[in-house]
């Protein structure tokens, strides 16, 4: 690949370019050095790279080290030396039933919520595409507000909606006939402490509410790129709306769906903030997901950064496998030009 | 329009209306609760709108009695200063880096781009442990500057990824023409490139704004018991965790935390959708 800096005088400092070297002022000499060694892109990249390396990459490397050490509070304060403990943190993790419970919660949640989000988001995206301008602006505006609500405020708000004392959901369910909502006494039903299933029901509705807008808007943006003639032709051939979706929309938007699928999986694995609030951390350990469990191990009592590190590593590994899929999908879509 | 098509259009609009209203409802309920006096909040027959609207909940939040850790403005100031500093730093660094990847071909360029994609997937929960240990050593734990460093770095991968598209669409000829007219490199950067990538900078700024304004786990872990440094989400969490069922004041605090962002997003709406779809990453 040709070095474009050669062709582009634009980012090369021009002054003093033709003069003899000893006459150059220091600034111009530095500029000439940068030009000669083609350093410009590296200099432009350096500050960002330093930030990423120090705050994202180096900590990740450290976490790997911690996961093989007994790093805890005494080691943090320097009261005791750090020792290598081999795979002890990993064996402790894999033999802890709490770990398997949190893994089960995480996976089950993703398995339920990811398809729900994608289906709901796609359906609303398709709907938005067929609405008149005013109605589309109303629905996408509402979706934007749901998406923009800070997760902490959203979680507190849904906790209040599902609260046993004065919450709207229990009041509404108690009003409904038994044949519809079962014989549970819904008045003052406690969604957050009764069990993991109930807490995750609240979480599911909350996460659906926050994440369908992004899917809907992305699908809508994809739909705008589909040439109208294709639909025209399908209509003339007598295709119904389901047939049109299956034969035209879905194949054309498949790359977008793939990326949205992977992003949703990653987001739903990463849910922390909302479950922290809904489970009332620290409490209701049966409601922890993997990230909350690992946070509890690292910063609970007693804090064990080694154990937390091992868990973070397992968690990152799972996400990395998913990410590889994401990168491959991106490459196939041609976003890495 | 045939009757069947008209019926379909009507039902489509009906469904759309219901979806819009259901989506808006939780936000509406938050604001409505914030204006209700206590007896109405816990009433056995909740009403949609407060029948005796009151500012009492806001008063206790602004005065600081309800949360017990200070007036809401203190946390607003913390959140705003952290967010603005993050936006400025992340914008400058990502603009420089995106010029490098969009305008130059160099070794490791491809690896750098792939590294960005992978790095943005590292879960915050994985990094927080090492960051806590490091920032503890540096004495930056109970420090808003420490938060800014982490947030700016976390916003970089996505910002660079989004901005490079914007930089790449600026025609090189413009810069070349300016160079022929004798403009220096910094001048070309500020006078030619910068105004043209401004829409992209707005989009990435919105992204780093959300990252910093909403961030939870780092602030929660770093700030610990130093109430005076709490950002808004940590303040709301503390308030919520205090118990005592103060739903009126808590909803008032959540409203004050949420509504400014919602207004801001309604204003920047157009740019936001374009920018997010262009970047199509992380929310």
PDB file of C-alpha atoms in Angstrom, chain A residues 49-153:
ATOM      1  CA  UNK A  49      -3.043   4.481  22.371  1.00  0.00           C
ATOM      2  CA  UNK A  50      -1.444   5.410  25.688  1.00  0.00           C
ATOM      3  CA  UNK A  51      -4.884   5.872  27.243  1.00  0.00           C
ATOM      4  CA  UNK A  52      -6.181   2.583  25.911  1.00  0.00           C
ATOM      5  CA  UNK A  53      -3.021   0.735  26.910  1.00  0.00           C
ATOM      6  CA  UNK A  54      -2.893   2.116  30.459  1.00  0.00           C
ATOM      7  CA  UNK A  55      -6.577   2.001  31.345  1.00  0.00           C
ATOM      8  CA  UNK A  56      -7.823  -0.975  29.321  1.00  0.00           C
ATOM      9  CA  UNK A  57      -4.994  -3.297  28.305  1.00  0.00           C
ATOM     10  CA  UNK A  58      -2.655  -3.097  31.301  1.00  0.00           C
ATOM     11  CA  UNK A  59      -5.445  -3.714  33.839  1.00  0.00           C
ATOM     12  CA  UNK A  60      -6.534  -6.723  31.823  1.00  0.00           C
ATOM     13  CA  UNK A  61      -2.995  -8.101  31.996  1.00  0.00           C
ATOM     14  CA  UNK A  62      -2.971  -7.434  35.737  1.00  0.00           C
ATOM     15  CA  UNK A  63      -6.241  -9.250  36.220  1.00  0.00           C
ATOM     16  CA  UNK A  64      -4.643 -12.268  34.574  1.00  0.00           C
ATOM     17  CA  UNK A  65      -1.794 -12.079  37.104  1.00  0.00           C
ATOM     18  CA  UNK A  66      -4.177 -11.593  40.052  1.00  0.00           C
ATOM     19  CA  UNK A  67      -6.147 -14.658  39.082  1.00  0.00           C
ATOM     20  CA  UNK A  68      -3.106 -16.806  39.886  1.00  0.00           C
ATOM     21  CA  UNK A  69      -2.340 -14.984  43.155  1.00  0.00           C
ATOM     22  CA  UNK A  70      -3.824 -14.745  46.622  1.00  0.00           C
ATOM     23  CA  UNK A  71      -4.291 -10.982  46.166  1.00  0.00           C
ATOM     24  CA  UNK A  72      -6.606  -9.673  48.885  1.00  0.00           C
ATOM     25  CA  UNK A  73      -6.849  -6.833  51.378  1.00  0.00           C
ATOM     26  CA  UNK A  74      -3.565  -7.639  53.231  1.00  0.00           C
ATOM     27  CA  UNK A  75      -1.732  -7.678  49.898  1.00  0.00           C
ATOM     28  CA  UNK A  76      -3.355  -4.415  48.849  1.00  0.00           C
ATOM     29  CA  UNK A  77      -2.198  -2.647  51.986  1.00  0.00           C
ATOM     30  CA  UNK A  78       1.180  -4.373  51.832  1.00  0.00           C
ATOM     31  CA  UNK A  79       0.732  -6.098  55.207  1.00  0.00           C
ATOM     32  CA  UNK A  80       1.393  -9.486  53.619  1.00  0.00           C
ATOM     33  CA  UNK A  81       3.349 -10.446  50.509  1.00  0.00           C
ATOM     34  CA  UNK A  82       1.577 -11.614  47.391  1.00  0.00           C
ATOM     35  CA  UNK A  83       1.863 -15.331  46.723  1.00  0.00           C
ATOM     36  CA  UNK A  84       1.328 -17.379  43.618  1.00  0.00           C
ATOM     37  CA  UNK A  85      -1.394 -19.911  44.217  1.00  0.00           C
ATOM     38  CA  UNK A  86      -1.546 -21.647  40.859  1.00  0.00           C
ATOM     39  CA  UNK A  87      -5.036 -22.608  39.834  1.00  0.00           C
ATOM     40  CA  UNK A  88      -6.510 -22.379  43.344  1.00  0.00           C
ATOM     41  CA  UNK A  89      -8.778 -19.447  42.447  1.00  0.00           C
ATOM     42  CA  UNK A  90     -10.147 -21.326  39.476  1.00  0.00           C
ATOM     43  CA  UNK A  91     -10.772 -24.552  41.399  1.00  0.00           C
ATOM     44  CA  UNK A  92     -12.441 -22.561  44.170  1.00  0.00           C
ATOM     45  CA  UNK A  93     -14.680 -20.960  41.560  1.00  0.00           C
ATOM     46  CA  UNK A  94     -15.618 -24.148  39.768  1.00  0.00           C
ATOM     47  CA  UNK A  95     -16.446 -25.929  43.016  1.00  0.00           C
ATOM     48  CA  UNK A  96     -18.663 -23.094  44.253  1.00  0.00           C
ATOM     49  CA  UNK A  97     -22.358 -23.837  43.635  1.00  0.00           C
ATOM     50  CA  UNK A  98     -23.003 -20.068  43.704  1.00  0.00           C
ATOM     51  CA  UNK A  99     -20.858 -19.752  40.586  1.00  0.00           C
ATOM     52  CA  UNK A 100     -22.942 -22.277  38.666  1.00  0.00           C
ATOM     53  CA  UNK A 101     -26.112 -20.622  39.869  1.00  0.00           C
ATOM     54  CA  UNK A 102     -24.958 -17.212  38.640  1.00  0.00           C
ATOM     55  CA  UNK A 103     -23.800 -18.716  35.346  1.00  0.00           C
ATOM     56  CA  UNK A 104     -27.216 -20.333  34.956  1.00  0.00           C
ATOM     57  CA  UNK A 105     -28.944 -17.021  35.679  1.00  0.00           C
ATOM     58  CA  UNK A 106     -26.757 -15.197  33.164  1.00  0.00           C
ATOM     59  CA  UNK A 107     -27.209 -17.710  30.360  1.00  0.00           C
ATOM     60  CA  UNK A 108     -30.930 -18.239  30.947  1.00  0.00           C
ATOM     61  CA  UNK A 109     -31.484 -14.491  31.005  1.00  0.00           C
ATOM     62  CA  UNK A 110     -29.608 -14.005  27.721  1.00  0.00           C
ATOM     63  CA  UNK A 111     -31.406 -16.939  26.097  1.00  0.00           C
ATOM     64  CA  UNK A 112     -34.778 -15.396  26.929  1.00  0.00           C
ATOM     65  CA  UNK A 113     -34.046 -11.710  26.498  1.00  0.00           C
ATOM     66  CA  UNK A 114     -31.920 -11.710  23.340  1.00  0.00           C
ATOM     67  CA  UNK A 115     -34.587 -13.255  21.068  1.00  0.00           C
ATOM     68  CA  UNK A 116     -37.326 -11.189  22.734  1.00  0.00           C
ATOM     69  CA  UNK A 117     -35.404  -7.947  22.185  1.00  0.00           C
ATOM     70  CA  UNK A 118     -34.594  -8.805  18.586  1.00  0.00           C
ATOM     71  CA  UNK A 119     -38.159  -9.830  17.770  1.00  0.00           C
ATOM     72  CA  UNK A 120     -39.736  -6.817  19.446  1.00  0.00           C
ATOM     73  CA  UNK A 121     -37.139  -4.410  18.013  1.00  0.00           C
ATOM     74  CA  UNK A 122     -37.474  -5.803  14.497  1.00  0.00           C
ATOM     75  CA  UNK A 123     -41.264  -5.772  14.632  1.00  0.00           C
ATOM     76  CA  UNK A 124     -41.268  -2.138  15.746  1.00  0.00           C
ATOM     77  CA  UNK A 125     -38.626  -1.267  13.144  1.00  0.00           C
ATOM     78  CA  UNK A 126     -40.828  -2.777  10.417  1.00  0.00           C
ATOM     79  CA  UNK A 127     -43.830  -0.948  11.799  1.00  0.00           C
ATOM     80  CA  UNK A 128     -41.958   2.382  11.892  1.00  0.00           C
ATOM     81  CA  UNK A 129     -41.087   1.922   8.235  1.00  0.00           C
ATOM     82  CA  UNK A 130     -44.762   1.731   7.274  1.00  0.00           C
ATOM     83  CA  UNK A 131     -46.136   4.496   9.460  1.00  0.00           C
ATOM     84  CA  UNK A 132     -46.960   8.022   8.391  1.00  0.00           C
ATOM     85  CA  UNK A 133     -44.457  10.700   9.267  1.00  0.00           C
ATOM     86  CA  UNK A 134     -46.134  12.037  12.395  1.00  0.00           C
ATOM     87  CA  UNK A 135     -46.889   8.645  13.934  1.00  0.00           C
ATOM     88  CA  UNK A 136     -43.379   7.397  13.130  1.00  0.00           C
ATOM     89  CA  UNK A 137     -41.911  10.493  14.793  1.00  0.00           C
ATOM     90  CA  UNK A 138     -44.061   9.864  17.883  1.00  0.00           C
ATOM     91  CA  UNK A 139     -43.104   6.198  18.262  1.00  0.00           C
ATOM     92  CA  UNK A 140     -39.412   6.708  17.543  1.00  0.00           C
ATOM     93  CA  UNK A 141     -39.412   9.709  19.875  1.00  0.00           C
ATOM     94  CA  UNK A 142     -40.883   7.580  22.661  1.00  0.00           C
ATOM     95  CA  UNK A 143     -38.343   4.860  21.923  1.00  0.00           C
ATOM     96  CA  UNK A 144     -35.522   7.402  22.025  1.00  0.00           C
ATOM     97  CA  UNK A 145     -36.617   8.539  25.491  1.00  0.00           C
ATOM     98  CA  UNK A 146     -36.711   4.981  26.806  1.00  0.00           C
ATOM     99  CA  UNK A 147     -33.262   4.341  25.364  1.00  0.00           C
ATOM    100  CA  UNK A 148     -31.858   7.593  26.759  1.00  0.00           C
ATOM    101  CA  UNK A 149     -33.107   7.063  30.304  1.00  0.00           C
ATOM    102  CA  UNK A 150     -30.003   6.425  32.422  1.00  0.00           C
ATOM    103  CA  UNK A 151     -29.898   2.729  33.473  1.00  0.00           C
ATOM    104  CA  UNK A 152     -29.756   3.617  37.161  1.00  0.00           C
ATOM    105  CA  UNK A 153     -32.884   5.776  36.931  1.00  0.00           C
TER     106      UNK A 153
END
